[in-house]
Amino acid sequence: MNTLYIYDGEVDIELSCGGPFYWYSLGNGSVCCERGYCLNDVDRLNMIALELRDEYSDYIYSLNNLFIENGLIHDDRISAYFLSDLSNKRTEIFHTYSSICHLTLIKERMKSIPIQRGVFNGCSQSFVLATKSLYPNCSVTLKNIKKSSVSIIRQLYSQARFFIGALARIAHIRFIDFKNPKISELENLFLTRFPMHFDKNYQEDKYGKLFTNKDYYLISILTDGIHQNLRFKSYKRNIRLISSKLKNSILLDSYLRLFDVVLAIIFSVKYQLHRIILSRLSYNFKDIDITAFISLELNQSFIRIPRLIMYQEAIKAVFKQYKVNNFIYYLHEYCYGRYFTYMLNSFFPDVNTIGFQSGPAARRKLLYHLSSHEPDLGRKDYIRHLPMPDKVLAEDSNSVEIYNEAGYSNVILMDEIYRLRYLKDIKRKNVQPNTILVAFGLNDGQSILNFLRNEITENKDKKYILKLHPRSSRNNSIINQSQEFNDSNIEIGNAHISEYLGFVSEVIVSYSSVGTEADMLGIPIRLIKLPNKINESPLLDIQELDPRREKNHYNLEHKLFVVREHE
């Protein structure tokens, strides 16, 4: 009896197995079995991610037809699909695409080998259902399965909490009578969030010197409650800071009305009903049932969309009061920024919309890729096509190419990468040998730490500085996990990244943008390809396009799961 054993865990396990036994790991843990065949192949996994990218983008875009058929058209102008996390293909928070790639690899490696039994250990319900669609006739054994569904009660609670908080914040702004600048015409208006993207000197960390003293910020503190979520006390404190420290700013939140929130609540109920309808449909990509995965993406989408719509009249009020020539905004690729693109293209077409790249783009990062039929090409048909910025400022030539391939128009190379200007001040004069910076991404910290566990404990002569992602929700868990190592050669890096880039002798990353920054400084890099992750680092793109870079600038490393290959 041929057994397919799929394991999603962080520690290695040993099994006694009889008969042909094929195993695949979705995590860092491997399976030790005397007669086992490992199916993992991280290099092939990353190639599959490229091969399926365009077809998957076309498939996701085709789901807009379901939104149209179900009347999910906002204001008779735009399909709610284009404002959804589903359309964004958020691979950093959803496992839909990576699971498709894993299953495609398994199917490829198991070609012509029938499977009679499937064992799932630590996997999600969504992954189990997707795998069963490929092997419908095999018996199934489940161990430690992770729940995938989200309760309606939890969603309703989340929405109620956000909108009640919004009402309280709007009332507070009315009570203190917040004053916006009295000026009629603005050459450049920059969209941002406070305090998330401002340093201790109240300098914006993305736009850098592109923003001048003559320019103005359009600031939101409330945002959509997902990109940034502050307690009421903190919200009031930051309102005061904007009033005193950022005189050249317009507070978008101050234009919100209580009625806007009430209307958004009505839309929220409507979208929850539609979510239930769409979640009952079946979704299949290349014979893989991804219904459970898509349901999770719809859940997140219909939480966010009403929160964006809440700002409709506020945005109109700002651009009616101020004549704006250029509107510059990052997150234009995300539904948050897309909503501003739609609003300005529809109601204020004289405003020049300039999308601003705010982080590294890569060929495997689906957020940056659109279906070839998706972009709106000046027809303003936002029911069937995506609203596009008039212009896009891209950070580097690789990003320019990615944007062009995706269908963006007027993509212009920045004079410099403004968010990385601080690199010019770093002087690497006192490099400390055997001092390694481990830079975690938003969601890969625990995986990288588990990956490096043996290396750290076996190399007492080396110092490992763990630099946590500032917005990761898992940082406390990572700190606790590192303390369990009980090793004196581990340090949690609490200073700004620039301090460490000045003296470390090596940098370890998987997809963190710190890898690109270290590359610019000529620091040796170890680029880890985790077995359970599609690597979305632009450094991998560079290495694939120019293999010489692997020897000259950085090394690729991945965990090998090899017991023995099957014929």
Coordinates of C-alpha atoms in Angstrom, one line a residue:
M1 CA 0.0 0.0 0.0
N2 CA 1.5 3.3 -1.1
T3 CA 1.3 6.0 1.6
L4 CA 1.5 9.7 1.1
Y5 CA 2.5 11.4 4.4
I6 CA 2.3 15.2 4.6
Y7 CA 3.7 16.8 7.6
D8 CA 3.4 20.5 8.7
G9 CA 5.6 20.9 11.8
E10 CA 8.8 22.6 13.0
V11 CA 10.5 19.6 14.6
D12 CA 11.8 16.4 13.0
I13 CA 9.8 13.2 13.7
E14 CA 10.7 9.5 13.4
L15 CA 8.2 7.0 12.1
S16 CA 8.2 3.3 11.5
C17 CA 6.6 2.6 8.2
G18 CA 5.8 -0.5 6.2
G19 CA 5.4 -0.6 2.5
P20 CA 6.3 2.2 0.0
F21 CA 6.2 5.5 2.0
Y22 CA 6.4 8.9 0.4
W23 CA 6.6 12.0 2.6
Y24 CA 6.4 15.8 2.0
S25 CA 7.1 18.5 4.6
L26 CA 5.2 21.8 4.6
G27 CA 7.3 23.1 7.5
N28 CA 10.9 22.9 8.7
G29 CA 10.5 19.5 10.3
S30 CA 11.5 16.4 8.4
V31 CA 10.3 12.8 8.6
C32 CA 12.8 10.1 9.4
C33 CA 11.6 6.7 8.0
E34 CA 13.8 3.9 7.0
R35 CA 11.8 3.1 3.9
G36 CA 10.7 6.6 3.2
Y37 CA 11.1 8.7 0.0
C38 CA 11.3 12.4 0.3
L39 CA 9.3 14.4 -2.2
N40 CA 10.5 17.9 -1.3
D41 CA 12.4 19.9 -3.9
V42 CA 12.6 23.6 -3.0
D43 CA 14.3 24.6 -6.2
R44 CA 11.6 23.0 -8.3
L45 CA 8.9 24.5 -6.0
N46 CA 10.2 28.0 -6.8
M47 CA 10.2 27.2 -10.5
I48 CA 6.6 26.0 -10.3
A49 CA 5.7 29.3 -8.6
L50 CA 7.0 31.1 -11.7
E51 CA 5.4 28.7 -14.2
L52 CA 1.9 28.9 -12.7
R53 CA 2.0 32.6 -11.9
D54 CA 0.3 34.1 -15.0
E55 CA -2.3 31.3 -15.3
Y56 CA -3.2 31.7 -11.6
S57 CA -3.5 35.5 -12.0
D58 CA -5.9 35.0 -14.9
Y59 CA -7.9 32.5 -12.8
I60 CA -8.2 34.9 -9.8
Y61 CA -9.2 37.7 -12.1
S62 CA -11.9 35.5 -13.7
L63 CA -13.6 35.5 -10.2
N64 CA -14.6 39.1 -10.9
N65 CA -17.4 37.6 -13.0
L66 CA -18.9 36.1 -9.8
F67 CA -18.9 39.5 -8.1
I68 CA -20.6 41.0 -11.1
E69 CA -23.2 38.2 -11.3
N70 CA -24.0 38.7 -7.6
G71 CA -24.4 42.4 -7.9
L72 CA -21.3 43.3 -5.9
I73 CA -20.9 46.6 -7.7
H74 CA -20.3 49.7 -5.5
D75 CA -22.0 52.9 -6.5
D76 CA -22.7 51.4 -10.0
R77 CA -19.1 52.3 -10.8
I78 CA -16.7 49.6 -9.5
S79 CA -16.7 45.9 -8.9
A80 CA -16.0 45.2 -5.2
Y81 CA -13.6 42.5 -6.5
F82 CA -11.0 45.2 -7.3
L83 CA -11.2 46.4 -3.7
S84 CA -10.8 42.9 -2.2
D85 CA -7.8 41.1 -0.7
L86 CA -8.7 38.2 -3.0
S87 CA -7.8 40.3 -6.0
N88 CA -4.5 41.3 -4.3
K89 CA -3.3 37.7 -4.2
R90 CA -1.7 38.3 -0.8
T91 CA 0.8 35.4 -0.6
E92 CA 2.3 36.8 2.6
I93 CA -1.0 36.1 4.6
F94 CA -2.9 33.6 2.5
H95 CA -1.6 30.1 1.7
T96 CA -3.7 29.5 -1.4
Y97 CA -1.0 29.9 -4.1
S98 CA 1.8 28.2 -2.1
S99 CA -0.5 25.2 -1.4
I100 CA -1.2 24.9 -5.2
C101 CA 2.5 24.9 -5.9
H102 CA 3.2 22.3 -3.1
L103 CA 0.4 20.0 -4.5
T104 CA 1.6 20.5 -8.1
L105 CA 5.1 19.4 -7.0
I106 CA 3.7 16.4 -5.1
K107 CA 1.6 15.4 -8.2
E108 CA 4.7 15.8 -10.4
R109 CA 6.9 13.7 -8.2
M110 CA 4.2 11.1 -7.8
K111 CA 3.4 10.8 -11.4
S112 CA 2.3 7.3 -12.3
I113 CA 2.5 6.2 -8.7
P114 CA -0.9 5.4 -7.2
I115 CA -1.7 6.5 -3.7
Q116 CA -3.9 4.2 -1.5
R117 CA -3.5 6.0 1.8
G118 CA -2.9 9.7 2.8
V119 CA -1.8 10.8 6.3
F120 CA -1.9 14.4 7.2
N121 CA -0.1 15.6 10.4
G122 CA -0.4 19.2 11.5
C123 CA -1.9 20.4 8.2
S124 CA -4.7 22.8 7.7
Q125 CA -8.2 21.7 6.9
S126 CA -7.9 23.7 3.6
F127 CA -4.8 21.8 2.6
V128 CA -6.4 18.4 3.4
L129 CA -9.4 19.1 1.3
A130 CA -7.3 20.3 -1.6
T131 CA -5.1 17.2 -1.5
K132 CA -8.1 14.9 -1.3
S133 CA -9.4 16.5 -4.6
L134 CA -6.2 15.2 -6.3
Y135 CA -6.4 11.7 -4.7
P136 CA -10.2 11.1 -4.1
N137 CA -9.9 7.4 -3.8
C138 CA -7.3 7.1 -1.1
S139 CA -8.1 6.5 2.6
V140 CA -7.3 9.4 4.9
T141 CA -5.8 9.6 8.4
L142 CA -5.8 13.0 10.2
K143 CA -3.5 14.1 13.0
N144 CA -3.4 17.5 14.7
I145 CA -5.3 19.2 11.9
K146 CA -5.5 23.0 12.1
K147 CA -8.9 24.6 11.8
S148 CA -9.3 26.8 8.7
S149 CA -12.7 28.4 8.9
V150 CA -13.5 31.7 10.5
S151 CA -16.7 32.1 12.6
I152 CA -19.3 34.6 11.5
I153 CA -19.7 35.7 15.1
R154 CA -16.0 36.6 15.3
Q155 CA -16.2 38.6 12.0
L156 CA -19.3 40.5 13.2
Y157 CA -17.5 41.2 16.5
S158 CA -14.5 42.5 14.6
Q159 CA -16.6 44.8 12.4
A160 CA -18.7 46.1 15.4
R161 CA -15.5 46.9 17.3
F162 CA -14.0 48.8 14.4
F163 CA -17.1 50.8 13.6
I164 CA -17.8 51.7 17.2
G165 CA -14.2 52.8 17.6
A166 CA -14.6 54.9 14.4
L167 CA -17.7 56.6 15.8
A168 CA -15.8 57.4 19.0
R169 CA -12.8 58.8 17.2
I170 CA -14.9 61.0 14.8
A171 CA -16.8 62.4 17.8
H172 CA -13.4 63.2 19.5
I173 CA -12.2 65.1 16.4
R174 CA -15.4 67.1 16.3
F175 CA -15.1 67.8 20.0
I176 CA -11.6 69.2 19.8
D177 CA -12.4 71.1 16.5
F178 CA -9.4 69.9 14.6
K179 CA -8.0 72.5 12.2
N180 CA -6.6 71.6 8.7
P181 CA -4.4 74.0 6.8
K182 CA -6.1 77.0 5.2
I183 CA -4.7 76.8 1.6
S184 CA -6.5 76.5 -1.7
E185 CA -4.0 74.8 -4.0
L186 CA -1.5 72.0 -3.5
E187 CA 1.2 71.0 -6.0
N188 CA 1.9 67.7 -4.3
L189 CA -0.2 65.8 -1.7
F190 CA 1.4 62.6 -0.3
L191 CA -0.8 59.9 1.3
T192 CA 0.6 58.3 4.4
R193 CA -0.3 56.9 7.8
F194 CA 0.6 58.3 11.2
P195 CA 2.4 57.3 13.4
M196 CA 3.3 54.0 11.6
H197 CA 5.5 55.6 8.9
F198 CA 7.1 58.5 10.8
D199 CA 10.3 58.4 12.8
K200 CA 11.1 60.1 16.1
N201 CA 11.9 63.3 14.2
Y202 CA 8.6 63.2 12.4
Q203 CA 10.1 62.4 9.1
E204 CA 8.2 60.1 6.8
D205 CA 10.2 56.9 6.2
K206 CA 9.0 56.0 2.6
Y207 CA 9.0 59.2 0.7
G208 CA 12.2 60.6 2.1
K209 CA 13.5 63.7 0.4
L210 CA 10.9 63.4 -2.4
F211 CA 8.7 65.3 0.1
T212 CA 9.7 69.0 0.4
N213 CA 8.7 71.8 2.7
K214 CA 6.2 73.0 0.0
D215 CA 4.4 69.7 0.0
Y216 CA 1.6 68.4 2.2
Y217 CA 0.6 65.0 3.7
L218 CA -2.8 63.5 3.6
I219 CA -2.8 61.5 6.8
S220 CA -5.0 58.8 8.3
I221 CA -4.6 57.4 11.7
L222 CA -7.7 55.3 11.7
T223 CA -7.1 53.8 8.2
D224 CA -9.0 50.5 7.8
G225 CA -8.1 49.2 11.2
I226 CA -6.0 46.5 9.6
H227 CA -3.0 48.3 8.2
Q228 CA -2.9 50.2 11.5
N229 CA -4.9 49.7 14.7
L230 CA -4.4 52.1 17.6
R231 CA -6.2 52.2 20.9
F232 CA -8.4 55.2 21.6
K233 CA -5.9 56.8 24.1
S234 CA -3.1 56.4 21.6
Y235 CA -5.3 57.8 18.8
K236 CA -6.0 61.0 20.9
R237 CA -2.3 61.4 21.6
N238 CA -1.4 61.2 17.9
I239 CA -4.1 63.7 17.0
R240 CA -2.3 66.2 19.3
L241 CA 1.1 65.3 17.8
I242 CA -0.2 66.0 14.2
S243 CA -1.6 69.3 15.3
S244 CA 1.7 70.4 16.9
K245 CA 4.4 68.7 14.9
L246 CA 3.0 68.3 11.3
K247 CA 1.6 71.6 10.3
N248 CA 1.8 70.7 6.6
S249 CA -0.6 67.9 6.9
I250 CA -4.3 67.3 6.2
L251 CA -6.1 64.8 8.5
L252 CA -8.4 62.6 6.4
D253 CA -10.1 61.3 9.5
S254 CA -11.4 64.8 10.3
Y255 CA -13.5 64.7 7.1
L256 CA -15.4 61.6 8.2
R257 CA -19.0 62.0 9.3
L258 CA -21.0 59.8 11.7
F259 CA -23.3 59.1 8.8
D260 CA -20.4 57.6 6.8
V261 CA -19.8 55.1 9.5
V262 CA -23.5 54.1 9.7
L263 CA -23.6 53.7 5.9
A264 CA -20.5 51.5 6.1
I265 CA -22.1 49.3 8.7
I266 CA -25.1 48.7 6.4
F267 CA -22.6 47.8 3.6
S268 CA -20.9 45.5 6.0
V269 CA -24.0 43.5 6.6
K270 CA -24.7 43.4 2.9
Y271 CA -21.2 42.1 2.1
Q272 CA -21.4 39.4 4.9
L273 CA -24.5 38.0 3.2
H274 CA -22.7 38.0 -0.2
R275 CA -19.7 36.3 1.5
I276 CA -21.9 33.4 2.6
I277 CA -23.2 33.1 -1.0
L278 CA -19.8 33.2 -2.6
S279 CA -18.3 30.9 0.0
R280 CA -20.8 28.1 -0.9
L281 CA -19.5 28.0 -4.5
S282 CA -16.7 25.6 -5.6
Y283 CA -13.4 26.9 -6.7
N284 CA -11.0 24.7 -8.6
F285 CA -7.6 25.5 -10.2
K286 CA -5.9 22.9 -12.3
D287 CA -8.0 20.1 -10.8
I288 CA -7.2 21.2 -7.3
D289 CA -10.1 22.2 -5.0
I290 CA -9.1 25.5 -3.4
T291 CA -12.6 26.3 -2.1
A292 CA -11.6 26.4 1.5
F293 CA -8.6 28.7 0.8
I294 CA -10.7 31.1 -1.3
S295 CA -13.3 31.2 1.5
L296 CA -10.7 32.6 3.8
E297 CA -9.7 35.2 1.3
L298 CA -13.3 36.2 0.9
N299 CA -13.7 36.5 4.7
Q300 CA -10.8 39.0 4.9
S301 CA -12.0 40.9 1.8
F302 CA -15.5 41.5 3.1
I303 CA -14.1 42.7 6.4
R304 CA -12.0 45.4 4.7
I305 CA -14.2 46.6 1.8
P306 CA -16.9 48.4 3.9
R307 CA -14.1 50.0 5.9
L308 CA -12.7 51.5 2.7
I309 CA -16.1 52.6 1.4
M310 CA -16.5 54.5 4.7
Y311 CA -14.0 57.1 3.4
Q312 CA -15.8 57.9 0.1
E313 CA -17.4 61.2 1.1
A314 CA -14.3 62.2 3.2
I315 CA -12.0 61.8 0.1
K316 CA -14.4 63.8 -2.0
A317 CA -14.5 66.6 0.7
V318 CA -10.7 66.8 0.8
F319 CA -10.3 67.1 -3.0
K320 CA -13.2 69.6 -3.3
Q321 CA -11.6 71.8 -0.6
Y322 CA -8.1 71.6 -2.0
K323 CA -7.0 71.8 -5.7
V324 CA -4.4 69.1 -5.9
N325 CA -2.1 68.8 -8.9
N326 CA -0.2 65.6 -8.0
F327 CA -1.4 62.9 -5.6
I328 CA 1.5 60.5 -4.6
Y329 CA 0.7 57.4 -2.7
Y330 CA 2.2 54.0 -1.8
L331 CA 0.2 50.8 -1.3
H332 CA -1.3 51.6 -4.7
E333 CA -1.0 47.9 -5.5
Y334 CA -3.1 47.0 -2.5
C335 CA -6.9 47.4 -2.1
Y336 CA -6.2 50.3 0.3
G337 CA -4.4 52.3 -2.4
R338 CA -6.7 51.0 -5.2
Y339 CA -9.6 52.7 -3.5
F340 CA -7.9 56.1 -3.8
T341 CA -7.0 55.4 -7.5
Y342 CA -10.7 54.7 -8.2
M343 CA -11.9 57.7 -6.3
L344 CA -9.6 60.2 -8.0
N345 CA -9.9 58.7 -11.5
S346 CA -13.7 58.7 -11.2
F347 CA -14.4 62.0 -9.4
F348 CA -11.2 64.1 -9.8
P349 CA -9.7 63.1 -13.1
D350 CA -7.6 66.3 -13.3
V351 CA -5.5 65.1 -10.4
N352 CA -2.4 63.3 -11.5
T353 CA -2.2 60.0 -9.6
I354 CA 1.3 58.8 -9.0
G355 CA 1.8 55.3 -7.5
F356 CA 4.9 55.0 -5.4
Q357 CA 6.6 51.7 -4.8
S358 CA 7.3 51.2 -1.1
G359 CA 9.1 47.9 -0.9
P360 CA 10.9 45.3 -3.0
A361 CA 9.1 43.7 -6.0
A362 CA 9.9 40.2 -7.2
R363 CA 8.8 37.9 -10.0
R364 CA 7.2 35.5 -7.5
K365 CA 5.4 38.2 -5.5
L366 CA 1.9 37.9 -6.9
L367 CA 0.8 41.2 -5.5
Y368 CA 2.7 42.9 -8.3
H369 CA 1.2 40.7 -11.1
L370 CA -2.1 41.2 -12.8
S371 CA -4.0 39.3 -15.4
S372 CA -3.2 40.5 -18.9
H373 CA -6.9 41.4 -19.3
E374 CA -7.2 43.2 -15.9
P375 CA -5.8 46.7 -16.2
D376 CA -8.1 49.5 -17.3
L377 CA -6.6 51.2 -20.4
G378 CA -8.3 54.6 -20.1
R379 CA -11.9 53.3 -20.6
K380 CA -12.8 53.8 -17.0
D381 CA -14.7 50.6 -17.0
Y382 CA -14.0 49.7 -13.3
I383 CA -16.7 47.0 -13.2
R384 CA -14.5 44.8 -15.5
H385 CA -11.1 46.4 -15.2
L386 CA -8.8 47.6 -12.5
P387 CA -8.3 51.4 -12.0
M388 CA -4.7 52.3 -12.7
P389 CA -2.5 55.2 -11.6
D390 CA -1.5 57.7 -14.2
K391 CA 2.2 57.1 -13.4
V392 CA 4.3 54.7 -11.2
L393 CA 7.6 55.5 -9.5
A394 CA 9.6 52.3 -9.3
E395 CA 12.7 51.7 -7.2
D396 CA 15.0 49.8 -9.6
S397 CA 15.2 48.5 -13.1
N398 CA 14.0 45.0 -12.1
S399 CA 10.9 46.6 -10.5
V400 CA 10.3 48.7 -13.6
E401 CA 10.3 45.5 -15.7
I402 CA 7.8 43.8 -13.3
Y403 CA 5.4 46.7 -13.4
N404 CA 5.6 46.9 -17.2
E405 CA 4.9 43.2 -17.5
A406 CA 1.9 43.6 -15.2
G407 CA 0.3 46.3 -17.5
Y408 CA 1.1 49.5 -15.6
S409 CA 1.7 52.5 -17.7
N410 CA 4.3 55.3 -17.5
V411 CA 6.6 53.4 -15.1
I412 CA 9.4 55.7 -14.2
L413 CA 12.7 54.8 -12.4
M414 CA 13.2 56.8 -9.2
D415 CA 16.3 59.0 -9.0
E416 CA 17.1 57.1 -5.8
I417 CA 15.4 54.7 -3.5
Y418 CA 14.2 57.3 -1.0
R419 CA 13.4 54.8 1.8
L420 CA 17.0 53.6 1.7
R421 CA 18.7 56.9 1.8
Y422 CA 20.0 56.1 5.3
L423 CA 22.4 53.5 3.6
K424 CA 24.6 56.4 2.4
D425 CA 25.5 57.3 6.0
I426 CA 26.7 53.8 6.8
K427 CA 30.5 53.4 7.0
R428 CA 31.7 49.8 7.3
K429 CA 35.0 50.5 8.8
N430 CA 34.9 48.3 11.9
V431 CA 33.5 45.0 10.6
Q432 CA 33.4 42.4 13.4
P433 CA 34.3 38.9 12.2
N434 CA 31.8 36.0 12.9
T435 CA 29.0 38.5 13.7
I436 CA 25.9 37.6 11.8
L437 CA 22.7 39.6 11.4
V438 CA 19.5 37.4 11.0
A439 CA 16.8 39.6 9.5
F440 CA 13.3 38.2 9.9
G441 CA 10.4 39.1 7.5
L442 CA 6.9 39.8 8.6
N443 CA 5.8 36.1 8.7
D444 CA 9.0 33.9 8.5
G445 CA 10.7 34.6 11.9
Q446 CA 9.9 31.3 13.6
S447 CA 10.7 29.3 10.5
I448 CA 14.1 30.9 10.1
L449 CA 14.9 30.5 13.8
N450 CA 14.1 26.8 13.6
F451 CA 16.1 26.5 10.4
L452 CA 19.2 28.0 12.2
R453 CA 18.7 26.2 15.5
N454 CA 21.5 23.6 15.1
E455 CA 23.9 26.1 13.5
I456 CA 23.5 28.6 16.4
T457 CA 24.0 26.0 19.1
E458 CA 27.0 24.4 17.3
N459 CA 28.9 27.6 16.6
K460 CA 29.5 29.2 20.0
D461 CA 32.3 31.3 18.4
K462 CA 29.8 33.2 16.3
K463 CA 27.4 35.9 17.4
Y464 CA 23.9 35.9 16.0
I465 CA 21.9 39.2 16.2
L466 CA 18.2 38.5 15.6
K467 CA 16.5 41.5 14.0
L468 CA 12.7 41.2 14.4
H469 CA 10.3 42.6 11.9
P470 CA 8.8 45.7 13.6
R471 CA 5.2 44.8 12.7
S472 CA 5.2 41.1 13.2
S473 CA 2.6 39.7 15.6
R474 CA 4.9 36.8 16.4
N475 CA 7.8 38.7 17.9
N476 CA 7.2 37.7 21.6
S477 CA 7.0 34.1 20.6
I478 CA 10.3 34.4 18.6
I479 CA 12.0 36.0 21.6
N480 CA 10.7 33.3 24.0
Q481 CA 11.8 30.6 21.5
S482 CA 15.3 32.1 21.2
Q483 CA 15.6 32.2 25.0
E484 CA 15.0 28.4 25.0
F485 CA 18.3 28.0 23.1
N486 CA 20.0 29.1 26.3
D487 CA 22.9 30.3 24.2
S488 CA 25.1 33.3 25.0
N489 CA 25.8 33.9 21.3
I490 CA 22.2 35.2 20.6
E491 CA 21.2 38.8 20.8
I492 CA 17.9 40.5 20.1
G493 CA 18.6 43.5 17.9
N494 CA 16.6 46.4 19.2
A495 CA 18.5 49.2 17.5
H496 CA 17.8 50.6 14.0
I497 CA 18.9 48.2 11.3
S498 CA 21.5 50.8 10.1
E499 CA 23.6 50.2 13.3
Y500 CA 24.0 46.5 12.6
L501 CA 24.7 46.9 8.8
G502 CA 27.7 49.0 9.8
F503 CA 29.6 46.2 11.5
V504 CA 28.2 42.7 10.8
S505 CA 30.2 40.3 8.7
E506 CA 27.2 38.5 7.2
V507 CA 23.5 38.8 6.8
I508 CA 21.0 35.9 6.7
V509 CA 17.5 36.5 5.2
S510 CA 14.8 34.6 3.4
Y511 CA 12.7 37.4 1.7
S512 CA 13.3 40.4 4.0
S513 CA 14.2 43.6 2.2
V514 CA 17.2 43.9 4.6
G515 CA 18.8 41.4 2.2
T516 CA 18.6 43.9 -0.7
E517 CA 19.9 46.6 1.5
A518 CA 22.9 44.5 2.7
D519 CA 23.6 43.6 -1.0
M520 CA 23.9 47.4 -1.8
L521 CA 26.5 47.7 0.9
G522 CA 28.5 44.7 -0.4
I523 CA 27.8 42.6 2.8
P524 CA 28.0 38.8 2.2
I525 CA 24.5 37.4 2.3
R526 CA 23.0 34.0 2.9
L527 CA 19.6 33.8 1.2
I528 CA 17.7 31.0 2.8
K529 CA 15.1 29.1 0.7
L530 CA 12.8 27.6 3.3
P531 CA 11.2 24.2 2.2
N532 CA 7.7 25.4 3.1
K533 CA 7.9 28.9 1.4
I534 CA 8.0 30.3 -2.0
N535 CA 11.0 32.6 -1.9
E536 CA 9.8 36.1 -2.9
S537 CA 13.1 37.9 -2.5
P538 CA 14.3 40.0 -5.5
L539 CA 17.8 38.6 -4.7
L540 CA 16.6 35.2 -6.0
D541 CA 15.5 36.9 -9.2
I542 CA 18.9 38.5 -9.6
Q543 CA 20.7 35.2 -9.1
E544 CA 18.5 33.5 -11.6
L545 CA 19.0 36.2 -14.2
D546 CA 22.7 36.5 -13.5
P547 CA 24.1 33.3 -11.9
R548 CA 27.5 35.0 -11.4
R549 CA 25.9 37.1 -8.6
E550 CA 25.7 33.9 -6.5
K551 CA 29.4 33.6 -6.3
N552 CA 30.3 37.3 -6.1
H553 CA 27.6 38.6 -3.7
Y554 CA 25.7 36.0 -1.8
N555 CA 25.1 32.3 -1.2
L556 CA 21.9 30.4 -1.6
E557 CA 21.1 27.9 1.1
H558 CA 18.2 25.6 1.7
K559 CA 17.4 22.7 3.9
L560 CA 17.6 19.4 2.1
F561 CA 15.1 16.7 2.9
V562 CA 16.8 13.7 1.4
V563 CA 16.3 10.2 2.5
R564 CA 16.5 8.6 -0.9
E565 CA 15.0 9.2 -4.2
H566 CA 12.4 6.9 -5.7
E567 CA 12.6 5.6 -9.2

